[in-house]
């Protein structure tokens, strides 16, 4: 029988019978690749009849004692994981090449190696390169074993030999299972290798960290394809040019996905940034139109963020609108509200919105700051440097209350801001933290008058 081929999307992993330019499932362009079909060996695939059977148990018999967790030695990473790594879980760390994934995982080996045996498998670097990097990071734990290998069955043999508590696989795209004919990095291969590592985690109770590169060209399968299979997916993001890095959980079976971890790439590896607001506001322009500070909740932490807007007369028939770090549709909605209810004509103007520092805001509490930054740019009037704006904007231009207002205000005051503009408080009188003056506004128009016409 001639071996058939199927088409996969490298973005979402869906399978199609024929090639097309755009993925019908996730809408991504140029991500469909052709790979040999696995139809023939379906019978030996995991989950098939001859795999080791498990008996059903009653709900009462299920053990629900807390998962055992351990510290990784980096508080910011522990926070994103939900309070440390869970024993026997599989954590996927995704990010663009060069962002610092290998650095992050090698760095935590020193602390984890104090009580656990670690096997670091690298398919990307030689043992010598890894040693040089480890030296730079100050890692020399005797419990850290390294293996430069890409063949999955050899790796599993090594695991059997040394029986580590923790396995680090760097990266999933370089590993290959000799049982499958597809090339390393293909959708079939990354799925198969991840599945094998998942079985290792669950069966042998080994904690597995897997590195996965995200690449825009879609030539290799990215971590998105694996998201549904693993316990926890962390994305390591940041501006290549800047040294700041943000770690975010996209999925976490053992915790929330709201927390972020902030790091700085330094000479000797990643340094934790316990005070992200300071970092996000560093280098903020003063006395310049088109920038406004707000406070968003990143999980349990209030974080100050700077929003910027640039409005300029367009050279096109249809004005250009872009939004970076803020949902595009939300940004368009705010422009429309501003046009209709704020009395600010924006047709004929290009509008560019940006959140500084690689932060992604998906909280309506930042609406007012976005609106004020836009208005400030359009009218070319700077917003006072010591002012922070909080508030959700409704479709009629009304300002709506934000949650955890007091917590946000104390973070704002802590950073030396003097004024906060907030939605009108109906239910009770708020006592602001020392040094902070509150200005209440009921509508976008009122807020604009308070800030820009003062
Ligand atoms: P790396 O961890 O190799 O990235 P990834 O595994 O995600 O591809 O990080 C590579 C970058 O980090 C590289 O540009 C050098 C820089 N770096 C430092 O600035 N300081 C350090 O201590 C280390 C180890 C790397
Ligand atoms: Mg690497």
Tab-separated table of C-alpha atoms and ligand atoms in Angstrom:
chain	number	residue	atom	x	y	z
A	1	UNK	CA	0.000	0.000	0.000
A	2	UNK	CA	1.322	3.393	-0.981
A	3	UNK	CA	1.887	5.523	2.101
A	4	UNK	CA	-0.573	8.388	2.077
A	5	UNK	CA	0.079	11.927	3.163
A	6	UNK	CA	-2.046	14.312	5.151
A	7	UNK	CA	-1.880	18.049	5.671
A	8	UNK	CA	-1.380	19.626	9.070
A	9	UNK	CA	-1.577	23.161	10.326
A	10	UNK	CA	1.619	23.980	12.248
A	11	UNK	CA	-0.302	26.576	14.228
A	12	UNK	CA	-3.216	24.549	15.632
A	13	UNK	CA	-2.306	20.983	14.634
A	14	UNK	CA	-5.562	20.247	12.802
A	15	UNK	CA	-5.510	17.711	9.996
A	16	UNK	CA	-6.840	18.280	6.472
A	17	UNK	CA	-7.214	16.079	3.396
A	18	UNK	CA	-5.760	18.704	1.056
A	19	UNK	CA	-3.524	21.748	1.070
A	20	UNK	CA	-4.846	25.266	1.305
A	21	UNK	CA	-3.345	28.683	1.861
A	22	UNK	CA	-5.329	29.391	4.994
A	23	UNK	CA	-6.098	26.997	7.811
A	24	UNK	CA	-9.843	26.404	7.929
A	25	UNK	CA	-9.704	25.754	11.680
A	26	UNK	CA	-7.615	28.583	13.121
A	27	UNK	CA	-7.489	30.992	10.195
A	28	UNK	CA	-3.683	31.233	10.071
A	29	UNK	CA	-2.079	31.756	6.664
A	30	UNK	CA	0.696	29.639	5.130
A	31	UNK	CA	0.818	27.186	7.999
A	32	UNK	CA	-0.362	24.024	6.215
A	33	UNK	CA	2.357	21.443	5.679
A	34	UNK	CA	2.298	17.992	4.114
A	35	UNK	CA	3.357	14.982	6.161
A	36	UNK	CA	3.234	11.199	5.827
A	37	UNK	CA	0.011	9.774	7.198
A	38	UNK	CA	0.154	7.691	10.332
A	39	UNK	CA	-2.958	5.752	9.397
A	40	UNK	CA	-1.069	2.467	8.992
A	41	UNK	CA	0.305	2.279	12.505
A	42	UNK	CA	-2.812	3.486	14.268
A	43	UNK	CA	-3.126	0.134	15.997
A	44	UNK	CA	0.069	0.528	17.977
A	45	UNK	CA	-0.709	4.122	18.859
A	46	UNK	CA	-1.255	5.057	22.491
A	47	UNK	CA	-4.848	4.733	23.532
A	48	UNK	CA	-5.466	1.747	21.273
A	49	UNK	CA	-6.698	-1.620	22.452
A	50	UNK	CA	-3.390	-3.311	23.101
A	51	UNK	CA	-2.027	-0.521	25.300
A	52	UNK	CA	-1.820	-1.444	28.999
A	53	UNK	CA	-5.391	-1.446	30.225
A	54	UNK	CA	-6.589	0.456	33.291
A	55	UNK	CA	-9.610	-0.470	35.360
A	56	UNK	CA	-12.282	2.091	36.135
A	57	UNK	CA	-12.484	3.119	39.772
A	58	UNK	CA	-15.321	4.624	41.753
A	59	UNK	CA	-15.201	8.330	42.383
A	60	UNK	CA	-14.815	7.646	46.116
A	61	UNK	CA	-11.606	5.726	45.558
A	62	UNK	CA	-9.921	8.614	43.751
A	63	UNK	CA	-7.112	10.114	45.771
A	64	UNK	CA	-7.427	13.879	46.007
A	65	UNK	CA	-4.666	14.758	48.410
A	66	UNK	CA	-2.900	17.933	47.309
A	67	UNK	CA	-0.382	17.597	44.522
A	68	UNK	CA	3.181	17.619	45.758
A	69	UNK	CA	4.964	20.741	44.719
A	70	UNK	CA	8.554	21.907	44.865
A	71	UNK	CA	10.248	25.279	44.501
A	72	UNK	CA	12.217	25.954	41.362
A	73	UNK	CA	14.366	28.559	43.066
A	74	UNK	CA	12.895	31.399	41.012
A	75	UNK	CA	9.961	32.957	42.826
A	76	UNK	CA	8.590	34.518	39.658
A	77	UNK	CA	8.489	31.128	37.927
A	78	UNK	CA	6.924	29.474	40.979
A	79	UNK	CA	4.197	32.079	40.992
A	80	UNK	CA	3.306	31.497	37.336
A	81	UNK	CA	3.247	27.732	37.950
A	82	UNK	CA	0.724	28.319	40.734
A	83	UNK	CA	3.056	28.022	43.731
A	84	UNK	CA	5.905	25.821	42.534
A	85	UNK	CA	6.192	22.954	40.083
A	86	UNK	CA	3.898	19.945	40.540
A	87	UNK	CA	5.682	16.615	40.790
A	88	UNK	CA	4.962	14.384	37.831
A	89	UNK	CA	3.597	17.167	35.671
A	90	UNK	CA	4.657	18.166	32.180
A	91	UNK	CA	5.377	21.840	31.668
A	92	UNK	CA	5.872	23.235	28.199
A	93	UNK	CA	7.922	26.427	27.964
A	94	UNK	CA	7.370	28.162	24.648
A	95	UNK	CA	8.905	31.269	23.163
A	96	UNK	CA	10.782	32.721	20.226
A	97	UNK	CA	14.316	31.433	19.621
A	98	UNK	CA	16.871	33.388	21.647
A	99	UNK	CA	14.369	34.708	24.185
A	100	UNK	CA	15.979	32.800	27.066
A	101	UNK	CA	14.146	29.497	27.474
A	102	UNK	CA	17.290	27.387	27.839
A	103	UNK	CA	18.751	29.949	30.197
A	104	UNK	CA	15.646	29.864	32.394
A	105	UNK	CA	15.563	26.096	32.708
A	106	UNK	CA	19.301	25.632	33.169
A	107	UNK	CA	19.340	28.333	35.796
A	108	UNK	CA	16.774	26.612	38.011
A	109	UNK	CA	18.800	23.388	37.981
A	110	UNK	CA	21.088	24.670	40.722
A	111	UNK	CA	18.294	25.024	43.248
A	112	UNK	CA	16.296	21.993	42.115
A	113	UNK	CA	19.484	19.917	42.140
A	114	UNK	CA	19.781	20.328	45.887
A	115	UNK	CA	17.120	17.718	46.499
A	116	UNK	CA	16.411	16.140	43.143
A	117	UNK	CA	18.237	14.419	40.351
A	118	UNK	CA	17.948	16.207	37.023
A	119	UNK	CA	18.565	15.007	33.493
A	120	UNK	CA	18.974	17.852	31.011
A	121	UNK	CA	18.670	16.578	27.456
A	122	UNK	CA	19.772	19.006	24.794
A	123	UNK	CA	19.346	18.494	21.093
A	124	UNK	CA	20.508	21.979	20.322
A	125	UNK	CA	23.883	22.337	21.951
A	126	UNK	CA	26.912	20.189	22.627
A	127	UNK	CA	27.722	19.133	26.174
A	128	UNK	CA	30.646	21.564	26.089
A	129	UNK	CA	28.421	24.497	25.119
A	130	UNK	CA	26.016	23.593	27.872
A	131	UNK	CA	28.809	23.451	30.415
A	132	UNK	CA	30.058	26.897	29.384
A	133	UNK	CA	26.571	28.289	29.755
A	134	UNK	CA	26.132	26.586	33.119
A	135	UNK	CA	29.391	28.116	34.314
A	136	UNK	CA	28.179	31.540	33.308
A	137	UNK	CA	24.972	30.954	35.249
A	138	UNK	CA	26.797	29.630	38.299
A	139	UNK	CA	25.258	26.166	37.956
A	140	UNK	CA	27.444	23.251	39.021
A	141	UNK	CA	25.118	20.923	40.882
A	142	UNK	CA	26.467	17.351	41.139
A	143	UNK	CA	22.874	16.163	40.706
A	144	UNK	CA	22.633	17.619	37.221
A	145	UNK	CA	23.274	15.148	34.420
A	146	UNK	CA	23.447	16.308	30.852
A	147	UNK	CA	22.921	14.422	27.636
A	148	UNK	CA	23.315	15.727	24.118
A	149	UNK	CA	20.894	13.524	22.206
A	150	UNK	CA	17.922	13.781	19.856
A	151	UNK	CA	16.770	10.197	19.496
A	152	UNK	CA	13.768	9.716	21.749
A	153	UNK	CA	14.293	6.007	22.397
A	154	UNK	CA	17.904	6.651	23.455
A	155	UNK	CA	16.655	9.408	25.734
A	156	UNK	CA	14.073	7.109	27.302
A	157	UNK	CA	16.782	4.476	27.788
A	158	UNK	CA	18.924	7.071	29.545
A	159	UNK	CA	15.986	7.984	31.761
A	160	UNK	CA	15.606	4.341	32.680
A	161	UNK	CA	19.316	4.099	33.506
A	162	UNK	CA	19.637	7.151	35.711
A	163	UNK	CA	15.990	7.461	36.871
A	164	UNK	CA	15.934	11.243	37.321
A	165	UNK	CA	13.274	13.131	39.291
A	166	UNK	CA	13.255	15.885	36.708
A	167	UNK	CA	13.731	15.698	32.954
A	168	UNK	CA	14.364	18.775	30.824
A	169	UNK	CA	13.998	18.392	27.062
A	170	UNK	CA	15.534	21.202	25.012
A	171	UNK	CA	13.888	21.458	22.532
A	172	UNK	CA	10.916	19.356	21.449
A	173	UNK	CA	11.525	20.334	17.821
A	174	UNK	CA	14.944	18.662	17.768
A	175	UNK	CA	13.753	15.342	19.204
A	176	UNK	CA	12.590	12.539	16.967
A	177	UNK	CA	11.010	9.189	17.515
A	178	UNK	CA	12.636	6.608	15.181
A	179	UNK	CA	9.275	4.851	14.913
A	180	UNK	CA	7.806	7.655	12.882
A	181	UNK	CA	9.064	8.543	9.409
A	182	UNK	CA	8.375	12.259	9.656
A	183	UNK	CA	11.209	14.736	10.016
A	184	UNK	CA	12.129	16.169	13.445
A	185	UNK	CA	10.109	19.284	14.142
A	186	UNK	CA	7.119	18.099	12.097
A	187	UNK	CA	3.677	18.060	13.650
A	188	UNK	CA	3.639	14.262	13.830
A	189	UNK	CA	7.046	14.119	15.507
A	190	UNK	CA	6.514	16.819	18.109
A	191	UNK	CA	3.161	15.295	19.024
A	192	UNK	CA	4.574	11.814	19.286
A	193	UNK	CA	7.586	12.875	21.353
A	194	UNK	CA	5.430	14.963	23.677
A	195	UNK	CA	3.044	12.068	24.129
A	196	UNK	CA	5.961	9.787	25.103
A	197	UNK	CA	7.239	12.373	27.598
A	198	UNK	CA	3.732	12.763	28.975
A	199	UNK	CA	3.562	8.999	29.547
A	200	UNK	CA	6.906	9.218	31.307
A	201	UNK	CA	5.641	12.010	33.566
A	202	UNK	CA	2.436	10.203	34.502
A	203	UNK	CA	3.774	6.664	34.551
A	204	UNK	CA	7.127	7.158	36.261
A	205	UNK	CA	6.234	10.323	38.129
A	206	UNK	CA	9.043	12.307	36.546
A	207	UNK	CA	8.566	16.066	36.376
A	208	UNK	CA	9.179	17.039	32.762
A	209	UNK	CA	10.001	20.467	31.380
A	210	UNK	CA	9.832	20.716	27.611
A	211	UNK	CA	11.115	23.657	25.594
A	212	UNK	CA	9.293	24.525	22.378
A	213	UNK	CA	10.258	27.200	19.902
A	214	UNK	CA	7.610	29.459	18.517
A	215	UNK	CA	8.428	30.501	15.007
A	216	UNK	CA	6.479	32.812	12.818
A	217	UNK	CA	7.256	31.162	9.485
A	218	UNK	CA	5.453	28.001	10.543
A	219	UNK	CA	8.125	25.716	9.047
A	220	UNK	CA	8.322	23.801	12.295
A	221	UNK	CA	5.449	22.867	14.507
A	222	UNK	CA	5.045	25.225	17.423
A	223	UNK	CA	3.949	24.743	21.023
A	224	UNK	CA	0.356	25.644	20.075
A	225	UNK	CA	0.005	22.186	18.552
A	226	UNK	CA	0.850	20.653	21.930
A	227	UNK	CA	-1.164	22.885	24.236
A	228	UNK	CA	-4.057	20.461	24.630
A	229	UNK	CA	-1.792	17.549	25.549
A	230	UNK	CA	0.305	18.936	28.381
A	231	UNK	CA	-0.428	20.044	31.957
A	232	UNK	CA	0.936	23.509	31.812
A	233	UNK	CA	1.981	25.866	29.025
A	234	UNK	CA	4.156	28.860	29.770
A	235	UNK	CA	5.100	31.448	27.198
A	236	UNK	CA	8.245	33.428	27.536
A	237	UNK	CA	7.832	36.751	25.808
A	238	UNK	CA	9.539	40.049	25.494
A	239	UNK	CA	11.146	42.516	23.248
A	240	UNK	CA	14.322	41.013	21.767
A	241	UNK	CA	15.861	44.448	21.820
A	242	UNK	CA	15.006	45.170	25.450
A	243	UNK	CA	16.256	43.006	28.279
A	244	UNK	CA	12.884	42.469	29.947
A	245	UNK	CA	11.070	39.160	29.695
A	246	UNK	CA	7.558	38.246	30.755
A	247	UNK	CA	6.555	34.690	31.591
A	248	UNK	CA	2.873	33.967	31.209
A	249	UNK	CA	0.801	30.834	31.685
A	250	UNK	CA	-1.460	30.032	28.734
A	251	UNK	CA	-2.735	26.883	30.395
A	252	UNK	CA	-2.324	25.473	33.873
A	253	UNK	CA	-4.049	22.358	35.138
A	254	UNK	CA	-2.750	23.068	38.634
A	255	UNK	CA	-3.276	26.785	39.040
A	256	UNK	CA	-4.551	30.005	37.575
A	257	UNK	CA	-3.385	31.459	34.298
A	258	UNK	CA	-3.533	35.058	35.453
A	259	UNK	CA	-0.142	35.420	37.026
A	260	UNK	CA	2.857	36.785	35.195
A	261	UNK	CA	6.519	36.529	36.063
A	262	UNK	CA	8.884	39.308	35.125
A	263	UNK	CA	12.598	38.848	34.495
A	264	UNK	CA	15.511	40.805	33.210
A	265	UNK	CA	18.175	39.176	31.035
A	266	UNK	CA	21.484	40.101	32.585
A	267	UNK	CA	25.131	39.110	32.231
A	268	UNK	CA	24.708	36.082	34.441
A	269	UNK	CA	21.331	34.872	33.334
A	270	UNK	CA	17.833	35.923	34.245
A	271	UNK	CA	17.256	38.209	37.161
A	272	UNK	CA	13.852	38.374	38.823
A	273	UNK	CA	12.051	41.697	38.723
A	274	UNK	CA	9.918	41.763	41.859
A	275	UNK	CA	8.619	45.229	41.067
A	276	UNK	CA	7.301	45.146	37.472
A	277	UNK	CA	5.663	48.579	37.640
A	278	UNK	CA	9.034	50.237	37.963
A	279	UNK	CA	10.312	48.377	34.932
A	280	UNK	CA	7.225	49.074	32.851
A	281	UNK	CA	7.380	52.771	33.613
A	282	UNK	CA	11.120	53.203	33.198
A	283	UNK	CA	11.999	55.602	30.416
A	284	UNK	CA	8.494	57.031	30.309
A	285	UNK	CA	8.358	60.275	28.328
A	286	UNK	CA	7.324	63.295	30.370
A	287	UNK	CA	5.259	66.234	29.255
A	288	UNK	CA	4.504	64.537	25.922
A	289	UNK	CA	1.070	64.086	24.368
A	290	UNK	CA	-0.280	60.583	23.744
A	291	UNK	CA	0.730	58.673	26.849
A	292	UNK	CA	-1.242	57.728	29.938
A	293	UNK	CA	-0.552	55.421	32.881
A	294	UNK	CA	-3.057	52.944	34.262
A	295	UNK	CA	-3.044	50.111	36.761
A	296	UNK	CA	-4.014	46.586	35.747
A	297	UNK	CA	-4.317	43.466	37.859
A	298	UNK	CA	-1.964	40.734	36.705
A	299	UNK	CA	-3.350	37.882	38.750
A	300	UNK	CA	-3.093	38.974	42.336
A	301	UNK	CA	-0.641	41.789	41.649
A	302	UNK	CA	-1.471	45.348	40.673
A	303	UNK	CA	0.891	46.466	37.909
A	304	UNK	CA	1.278	49.951	36.501
A	305	UNK	CA	1.355	50.126	32.729
A	306	UNK	CA	1.871	52.868	30.213
A	307	UNK	CA	-0.439	53.154	27.218
A	308	UNK	CA	0.561	55.176	24.204
A	309	UNK	CA	-1.452	56.446	21.289
A	310	UNK	CA	-0.513	58.239	18.133
A	311	UNK	CA	-3.113	59.867	15.932
A	312	UNK	CA	-1.984	61.357	12.657
A	313	UNK	CA	-3.659	62.592	9.488
A	314	UNK	CA	-3.999	59.613	7.182
A	315	UNK	CA	-2.607	59.246	3.672
A	316	UNK	CA	-5.032	56.465	2.825
A	317	UNK	CA	-8.672	56.271	1.849
A	318	UNK	CA	-9.317	54.110	4.878
A	319	UNK	CA	-7.326	55.221	7.943
A	320	UNK	CA	-4.856	52.735	9.390
A	321	UNK	CA	-5.549	51.402	12.855
A	322	UNK	CA	-3.203	49.171	14.808
A	323	UNK	CA	-3.225	48.023	18.377
A	324	UNK	CA	-0.344	46.380	20.173
A	325	UNK	CA	-0.818	44.945	23.650
A	326	UNK	CA	-4.517	45.786	23.689
A	327	UNK	CA	-7.312	43.853	21.976
A	328	UNK	CA	-7.858	45.327	18.512
A	329	UNK	CA	-11.638	45.211	18.674
A	330	UNK	CA	-11.634	46.841	22.091
A	331	UNK	CA	-9.411	49.604	20.746
A	332	UNK	CA	-11.770	50.180	17.798
A	333	UNK	CA	-14.731	50.295	20.160
A	334	UNK	CA	-13.006	52.919	22.288
A	335	UNK	CA	-12.267	55.025	19.204
A	336	UNK	CA	-15.929	54.843	18.222
A	337	UNK	CA	-17.093	55.844	21.710
A	338	UNK	CA	-14.644	58.735	21.688
A	339	UNK	CA	-15.938	59.843	18.306
A	340	UNK	CA	-19.604	59.624	19.181
A	341	UNK	CA	-19.688	60.418	22.911
A	342	UNK	CA	-16.432	62.231	23.552
A	343	UNK	CA	-16.830	64.685	20.717
A	344	UNK	CA	-13.436	63.820	19.271
A	345	UNK	CA	-13.492	63.331	15.504
A	346	UNK	CA	-11.142	60.519	14.564
A	347	UNK	CA	-12.180	59.799	10.990
A	348	UNK	CA	-9.431	60.824	8.618
A	349	UNK	CA	-6.875	60.016	11.307
A	350	UNK	CA	-4.622	56.977	11.520
A	351	UNK	CA	-4.611	55.603	15.052
A	352	UNK	CA	-1.832	53.530	16.573
A	353	UNK	CA	-2.104	52.133	20.087
A	354	UNK	CA	0.670	50.530	22.054
A	355	UNK	CA	1.207	49.128	25.526
A	356	UNK	CA	4.802	49.565	26.682
A	357	UNK	CA	6.994	46.738	27.921
A	358	UNK	CA	5.466	43.740	26.152
A	359	UNK	CA	2.482	43.636	28.480
A	360	UNK	CA	-0.829	42.429	27.078
A	361	UNK	CA	-3.792	44.128	28.688
A	362	UNK	CA	-7.166	42.435	28.562
A	363	UNK	CA	-8.840	44.291	31.342
A	364	UNK	CA	-11.514	46.943	30.780
A	365	UNK	CA	-10.086	48.945	33.692
A	366	UNK	CA	-7.484	50.226	31.230
A	367	UNK	CA	-10.140	51.681	28.883
A	368	UNK	CA	-10.051	55.167	30.321
A	369	UNK	CA	-6.275	55.414	30.029
A	370	UNK	CA	-6.473	54.312	26.379
A	371	UNK	CA	-9.181	56.869	25.664
A	372	UNK	CA	-7.230	59.648	27.369
A	373	UNK	CA	-4.012	58.749	25.536
A	374	UNK	CA	-5.888	58.867	22.231
A	375	UNK	CA	-7.517	62.204	23.062
A	376	UNK	CA	-4.226	63.599	24.318
A	377	UNK	CA	-2.498	62.685	21.058
A	378	UNK	CA	-5.327	63.936	18.861
A	379	UNK	CA	-5.486	67.283	20.665
A	380	UNK	CA	-1.728	67.439	21.203
A	381	UNK	CA	-2.083	68.176	24.896
A	382	UNK	CA	0.071	66.194	27.353
A	383	UNK	CA	-1.503	64.413	30.312
A	384	UNK	CA	0.127	65.379	33.646
A	385	UNK	CA	3.010	62.998	34.468
A	386	UNK	CA	1.742	62.353	37.967
A	387	UNK	CA	-1.723	61.207	36.880
A	388	UNK	CA	-3.080	57.678	36.557
A	389	UNK	CA	-6.425	56.810	34.934
A	390	UNK	CA	-8.681	53.908	35.907
A	391	UNK	CA	-12.088	53.014	34.550
A	392	UNK	CA	-14.075	50.892	32.163
A	393	UNK	CA	-15.711	52.764	29.311
A	394	UNK	CA	-19.270	51.808	28.376
A	395	UNK	CA	-20.867	52.229	24.960
A	396	UNK	CA	-22.702	55.378	25.989
A	397	UNK	CA	-19.458	56.951	27.111
A	398	UNK	CA	-20.149	56.324	30.800
A	399	UNK	CA	-17.357	55.321	33.146
A	400	UNK	CA	-17.929	52.105	35.021
A	401	UNK	CA	-16.450	50.917	38.271
A	402	UNK	CA	-13.309	48.808	38.369
A	403	UNK	CA	-12.698	45.900	40.704
A	404	UNK	CA	-10.050	45.985	43.445
A	405	UNK	CA	-9.877	49.763	43.284
A	406	UNK	CA	-8.243	50.204	46.681
A	407	UNK	CA	-5.481	47.756	45.911
A	408	UNK	CA	-4.746	49.557	42.664
A	409	UNK	CA	-4.774	52.964	44.309
A	410	UNK	CA	-2.228	51.936	46.894
A	411	UNK	CA	0.098	50.655	44.167
A	412	UNK	CA	-0.383	53.970	42.347
A	413	UNK	CA	0.453	55.959	45.478
A	414	UNK	CA	3.433	53.737	46.228
A	415	UNK	CA	4.994	54.802	42.935
A	416	UNK	CA	4.707	58.464	43.739
A	417	UNK	CA	1.761	59.398	41.557
A	418	UNK	CA	-0.222	62.345	42.906
A	419	UNK	CA	-3.519	62.168	41.017
A	420	UNK	CA	-5.854	59.398	40.016
A	421	UNK	CA	-8.881	59.816	37.835
A	422	UNK	CA	-11.509	57.204	38.615
A	423	UNK	CA	-15.180	56.498	37.831
A	424	UNK	CA	-17.676	58.358	40.060
A	425	UNK	CA	-18.159	56.408	43.276
A	426	UNK	CA	-21.811	55.916	44.016
A	427	UNK	CA	-21.930	53.597	46.957
A	428	UNK	CA	-19.397	54.872	49.407
A	429	UNK	CA	-16.812	57.517	49.981
A	430	UNK	CA	-13.326	56.305	49.229
A	431	UNK	CA	-10.416	57.375	51.355
A	432	UNK	CA	-7.410	57.664	49.092
A	433	UNK	CA	-3.946	56.563	50.243
A	434	UNK	CA	-1.747	59.369	51.568
A	435	UNK	CA	-0.382	61.688	48.894
A	436	UNK	CA	-2.922	60.708	46.252
A	437	UNK	CA	-5.758	62.993	45.156
A	438	UNK	CA	-8.800	61.395	43.568
A	439	UNK	CA	-10.767	62.967	40.730
A	440	UNK	CA	-14.095	61.390	39.961
A	441	UNK	CA	-15.709	61.494	36.536
A	442	UNK	CA	-18.988	60.011	35.349
A	443	UNK	CA	-18.323	60.073	31.623
A	444	UNK	CA	-15.494	60.049	29.127
A	445	UNK	CA	-16.272	63.667	28.304
A	446	UNK	CA	-15.950	64.704	31.942
A	447	UNK	CA	-12.682	62.846	32.297
A	448	UNK	CA	-11.286	64.524	29.186
A	449	UNK	CA	-12.313	67.934	30.467
A	450	UNK	CA	-10.692	67.244	33.845
A	451	UNK	CA	-7.420	66.028	32.387
A	452	UNK	CA	-6.940	67.939	29.161
A	453	UNK	CA	-8.696	71.254	29.779
A	454	UNK	CA	-7.394	71.849	33.288
B	1	LIG	P1	18.698	31.170	25.279
B	1	LIG	O1	18.351	30.729	26.641
B	1	LIG	O2	19.739	30.411	24.541
B	1	LIG	O3	17.413	31.273	24.357
B	1	LIG	P2	16.448	30.133	23.833
B	1	LIG	O4	16.792	28.883	24.518
B	1	LIG	O5	15.076	30.658	24.157
B	1	LIG	O6	16.637	30.066	22.362
B	1	LIG	O7	19.089	32.703	25.423
B	1	LIG	C1	19.908	33.242	24.482
B	1	LIG	C2	20.126	34.728	24.690
B	1	LIG	O8	20.307	35.105	26.034
B	1	LIG	C3	21.389	35.067	23.971
B	1	LIG	O9	21.092	36.155	23.105
B	1	LIG	C4	22.362	35.440	25.036
B	1	LIG	C5	21.501	35.837	26.182
B	1	LIG	N1	22.094	35.547	27.480
B	1	LIG	C6	22.425	36.576	28.337
B	1	LIG	O10	22.259	37.745	28.014
B	1	LIG	N2	22.960	36.290	29.568
B	1	LIG	C7	23.191	35.014	29.976
B	1	LIG	O11	23.679	34.806	31.095
B	1	LIG	C8	22.853	33.957	29.079
B	1	LIG	C9	23.109	32.528	29.456
B	1	LIG	C10	22.308	34.255	27.847
B	2	LIG	MG1	17.805	27.241	23.661
